[in-house]
């Protein structure tokens, strides 16, 4: 089927099998490999992207469902080489080890901050609970998010 994906401000007409997920369309058809494939079952959050500004797990979202909607991936966050404040805070706080979960964590954190859900450690813990980190970088991830929330 013909699908036009609007990703990071650009329209991409694609011809895809109706079963192709947004994650595979991004990674395999558009070369946007920032969103990672962890579990491919909606359980880890490594593939988190924004769909019309709301976080979704791209491995459980069909590309065909995204027609006429705006997809934002980690590739769109930095501006002219300047990291997004959340990216900078993750670097500052060493909020990763292997880095595999990091793009998903950052996209989720960007949405969580926009949702106004970073009011406390507990709130961040709860609203980031869909993003798993096998390296256990959680304390520093929360510190990075708190930092950005406090900076406003
Ligand atoms: S790869 Fe999508 S939730 Fe794990
Ligand atoms: S930094 Fe390795 S899985 Fe999170």
mmCIF file of C-alpha atoms and ligand atoms in Angstrom:
data_model
loop_
_atom_site.group_PDB
_atom_site.id
_atom_site.type_symbol
_atom_site.label_atom_id
_atom_site.label_comp_id
_atom_site.label_asym_id
_atom_site.label_seq_id
_atom_site.Cartn_x
_atom_site.Cartn_y
_atom_site.Cartn_z
ATOM 1 C CA UNK A 1 0.000 0.000 0.000
ATOM 2 C CA UNK A 2 0.997 3.632 -0.494
ATOM 3 C CA UNK A 3 1.651 5.510 2.737
ATOM 4 C CA UNK A 4 3.057 8.982 3.220
ATOM 5 C CA UNK A 5 4.881 9.319 6.508
ATOM 6 C CA UNK A 6 5.480 12.809 7.846
ATOM 7 C CA UNK A 7 8.672 12.426 9.813
ATOM 8 C CA UNK A 8 10.582 15.257 11.465
ATOM 9 C CA UNK A 9 8.907 17.816 9.230
ATOM 10 C CA UNK A 10 9.388 16.018 5.892
ATOM 11 C CA UNK A 11 6.886 13.967 3.907
ATOM 12 C CA UNK A 12 8.071 10.525 2.767
ATOM 13 C CA UNK A 13 5.873 8.649 0.288
ATOM 14 C CA UNK A 14 6.459 4.925 0.780
ATOM 15 C CA UNK A 15 5.142 1.688 -0.652
ATOM 16 C CA UNK A 16 4.814 -0.746 2.223
ATOM 17 C CA UNK A 17 3.192 -4.003 3.196
ATOM 18 C CA UNK A 18 0.201 -3.137 5.397
ATOM 19 C CA UNK A 19 1.803 -5.080 8.282
ATOM 20 C CA UNK A 20 4.997 -2.998 8.424
ATOM 21 C CA UNK A 21 5.437 -1.310 11.779
ATOM 22 C CA UNK A 22 6.373 2.321 12.187
ATOM 23 C CA UNK A 23 9.662 1.150 13.721
ATOM 24 C CA UNK A 24 10.608 -0.934 10.680
ATOM 25 C CA UNK A 25 9.473 1.814 8.306
ATOM 26 C CA UNK A 26 11.690 4.325 10.110
ATOM 27 C CA UNK A 27 14.719 2.069 10.415
ATOM 28 C CA UNK A 28 14.587 -0.010 7.239
ATOM 29 C CA UNK A 29 12.888 2.305 4.761
ATOM 30 C CA UNK A 30 13.932 5.773 5.903
ATOM 31 C CA UNK A 31 17.327 4.971 7.431
ATOM 32 C CA UNK A 32 16.377 6.586 10.741
ATOM 33 C CA UNK A 33 18.007 4.137 13.125
ATOM 34 C CA UNK A 34 17.819 6.267 16.282
ATOM 35 C CA UNK A 35 14.724 4.440 17.544
ATOM 36 C CA UNK A 36 15.970 1.033 18.667
ATOM 37 C CA UNK A 37 14.445 -2.406 18.424
ATOM 38 C CA UNK A 38 14.654 -4.043 21.826
ATOM 39 C CA UNK A 39 11.828 -6.448 22.536
ATOM 40 C CA UNK A 40 9.709 -5.712 19.406
ATOM 41 C CA UNK A 41 6.709 -6.475 21.652
ATOM 42 C CA UNK A 42 5.863 -3.169 23.288
ATOM 43 C CA UNK A 43 7.545 -4.007 26.584
ATOM 44 C CA UNK A 44 10.841 -2.079 26.717
ATOM 45 C CA UNK A 45 10.314 1.413 25.270
ATOM 46 C CA UNK A 46 13.562 1.382 23.246
ATOM 47 C CA UNK A 47 11.554 2.261 20.125
ATOM 48 C CA UNK A 48 9.710 5.256 21.643
ATOM 49 C CA UNK A 49 8.944 8.073 19.191
ATOM 50 C CA UNK A 50 6.396 10.866 19.274
ATOM 51 C CA UNK A 51 3.208 10.672 17.227
ATOM 52 C CA UNK A 52 1.474 14.045 17.133
ATOM 53 C CA UNK A 53 3.554 14.919 20.196
ATOM 54 C CA UNK A 54 2.524 11.888 22.246
ATOM 55 C CA UNK A 55 4.851 9.003 22.951
ATOM 56 C CA UNK A 56 4.158 5.697 21.282
ATOM 57 C CA UNK A 57 6.066 2.456 21.009
ATOM 58 C CA UNK A 58 6.868 2.336 17.308
ATOM 59 C CA UNK A 59 7.145 -1.475 17.321
ATOM 60 C CA UNK A 60 3.417 -1.776 18.077
ATOM 61 C CA UNK A 61 2.294 1.032 15.775
ATOM 62 C CA UNK A 62 1.573 0.232 12.144
ATOM 63 C CA UNK A 63 3.104 2.640 9.645
ATOM 64 C CA UNK A 64 -0.259 2.718 7.884
ATOM 65 C CA UNK A 65 -1.838 4.215 11.021
ATOM 66 C CA UNK A 66 0.497 7.198 10.816
ATOM 67 C CA UNK A 67 -0.756 8.693 7.563
ATOM 68 C CA UNK A 68 -1.661 12.390 8.065
ATOM 69 C CA UNK A 69 0.116 12.430 11.418
ATOM 70 C CA UNK A 70 3.433 13.876 12.544
ATOM 71 C CA UNK A 71 6.151 11.496 13.648
ATOM 72 C CA UNK A 72 9.101 12.891 15.608
ATOM 73 C CA UNK A 73 12.217 10.824 16.195
ATOM 74 C CA UNK A 74 15.400 11.395 18.189
ATOM 75 C CA UNK A 75 17.094 12.556 14.973
ATOM 76 C CA UNK A 76 15.011 15.765 15.091
ATOM 77 C CA UNK A 77 15.930 16.839 18.615
ATOM 78 C CA UNK A 78 19.253 18.597 18.198
ATOM 79 C CA UNK A 79 19.321 21.868 16.314
ATOM 80 C CA UNK A 80 22.262 22.635 14.063
ATOM 81 C CA UNK A 81 24.520 20.447 16.159
ATOM 82 C CA UNK A 82 23.297 21.834 19.494
ATOM 83 C CA UNK A 83 21.875 19.047 21.640
ATOM 84 C CA UNK A 84 18.331 19.330 22.970
ATOM 85 C CA UNK A 85 18.336 20.248 26.702
ATOM 86 C CA UNK A 86 17.298 16.680 27.571
ATOM 87 C CA UNK A 87 20.146 15.235 25.520
ATOM 88 C CA UNK A 88 22.584 17.628 27.195
ATOM 89 C CA UNK A 89 21.265 16.687 30.652
ATOM 90 C CA UNK A 90 21.649 12.960 29.905
ATOM 91 C CA UNK A 91 25.284 13.571 28.933
ATOM 92 C CA UNK A 92 25.906 15.781 31.974
ATOM 93 C CA UNK A 93 24.476 13.206 34.385
ATOM 94 C CA UNK A 94 25.957 10.125 32.706
ATOM 95 C CA UNK A 95 22.435 8.819 32.314
ATOM 96 C CA UNK A 96 23.405 5.766 30.252
ATOM 97 C CA UNK A 97 25.927 2.980 29.970
ATOM 98 C CA UNK A 98 25.555 0.952 26.767
ATOM 99 C CA UNK A 99 23.218 3.576 25.323
ATOM 100 C CA UNK A 100 20.802 1.149 23.691
ATOM 101 C CA UNK A 101 17.758 2.364 25.609
ATOM 102 C CA UNK A 102 18.836 6.010 25.516
ATOM 103 C CA UNK A 103 17.011 7.312 22.415
ATOM 104 C CA UNK A 104 13.762 5.873 23.768
ATOM 105 C CA UNK A 105 14.446 7.243 27.250
ATOM 106 C CA UNK A 106 15.131 10.691 25.843
ATOM 107 C CA UNK A 107 12.025 10.757 23.627
ATOM 108 C CA UNK A 108 9.943 9.620 26.564
ATOM 109 C CA UNK A 109 11.535 12.249 28.812
ATOM 110 C CA UNK A 110 10.835 15.004 26.268
ATOM 111 C CA UNK A 111 7.166 14.004 26.197
ATOM 112 C CA UNK A 112 6.983 13.612 29.979
ATOM 113 C CA UNK A 113 8.320 17.135 30.475
ATOM 114 C CA UNK A 114 5.789 18.488 27.971
ATOM 115 C CA UNK A 115 3.048 16.600 29.840
ATOM 116 C CA UNK A 116 4.122 18.311 33.086
ATOM 117 C CA UNK A 117 4.827 14.961 34.727
ATOM 118 C CA UNK A 118 8.270 15.701 36.134
ATOM 119 C CA UNK A 119 7.153 17.261 39.415
ATOM 120 C CA UNK A 120 8.876 14.780 41.687
ATOM 121 C CA UNK A 121 11.190 11.778 41.694
ATOM 122 C CA UNK A 122 8.175 9.490 42.196
ATOM 123 C CA UNK A 123 6.250 11.045 39.341
ATOM 124 C CA UNK A 124 9.209 10.686 36.985
ATOM 125 C CA UNK A 125 9.677 7.092 38.106
ATOM 126 C CA UNK A 126 6.042 6.295 37.388
ATOM 127 C CA UNK A 127 5.745 8.106 34.069
ATOM 128 C CA UNK A 128 9.059 6.736 32.768
ATOM 129 C CA UNK A 129 8.175 3.202 33.827
ATOM 130 C CA UNK A 130 7.543 2.107 30.237
ATOM 131 C CA UNK A 131 11.201 2.618 29.400
ATOM 132 C CA UNK A 132 13.466 -0.140 30.646
ATOM 133 C CA UNK A 133 17.224 0.133 31.067
ATOM 134 C CA UNK A 134 19.080 -3.141 31.343
ATOM 135 C CA UNK A 135 22.157 -1.265 32.540
ATOM 136 C CA UNK A 136 20.240 0.148 35.492
ATOM 137 C CA UNK A 137 21.006 3.799 34.752
ATOM 138 C CA UNK A 138 17.676 4.822 36.316
ATOM 139 C CA UNK A 139 18.974 7.096 39.112
ATOM 140 C CA UNK A 140 20.972 9.218 36.676
ATOM 141 C CA UNK A 141 18.148 9.238 34.126
ATOM 142 C CA UNK A 142 15.847 10.648 36.800
ATOM 143 C CA UNK A 143 18.464 13.209 37.848
ATOM 144 C CA UNK A 144 18.820 14.371 34.240
ATOM 145 C CA UNK A 145 15.057 14.781 33.870
ATOM 146 C CA UNK A 146 14.759 16.612 37.206
ATOM 147 C CA UNK A 147 17.518 18.937 36.137
ATOM 148 C CA UNK A 148 15.698 19.930 32.933
ATOM 149 C CA UNK A 149 12.384 20.250 34.803
ATOM 150 C CA UNK A 150 13.987 22.575 37.356
ATOM 151 C CA UNK A 151 15.650 24.656 34.638
ATOM 152 C CA UNK A 152 12.161 25.137 33.197
HETATM 153 S S1 LIG B 1 11.154 -2.490 20.886
HETATM 154 FE FE1 LIG B 1 9.261 -1.474 21.062
HETATM 155 S S2 LIG B 1 8.781 -1.605 23.161
HETATM 156 FE FE2 LIG B 1 10.575 -2.799 22.962
HETATM 157 S S1 LIG B 2 22.034 2.309 29.058
HETATM 158 FE FE1 LIG B 2 22.186 0.205 28.546
HETATM 159 S S2 LIG B 2 20.108 -0.423 28.461
HETATM 160 FE FE2 LIG B 2 20.007 1.576 29.249
#
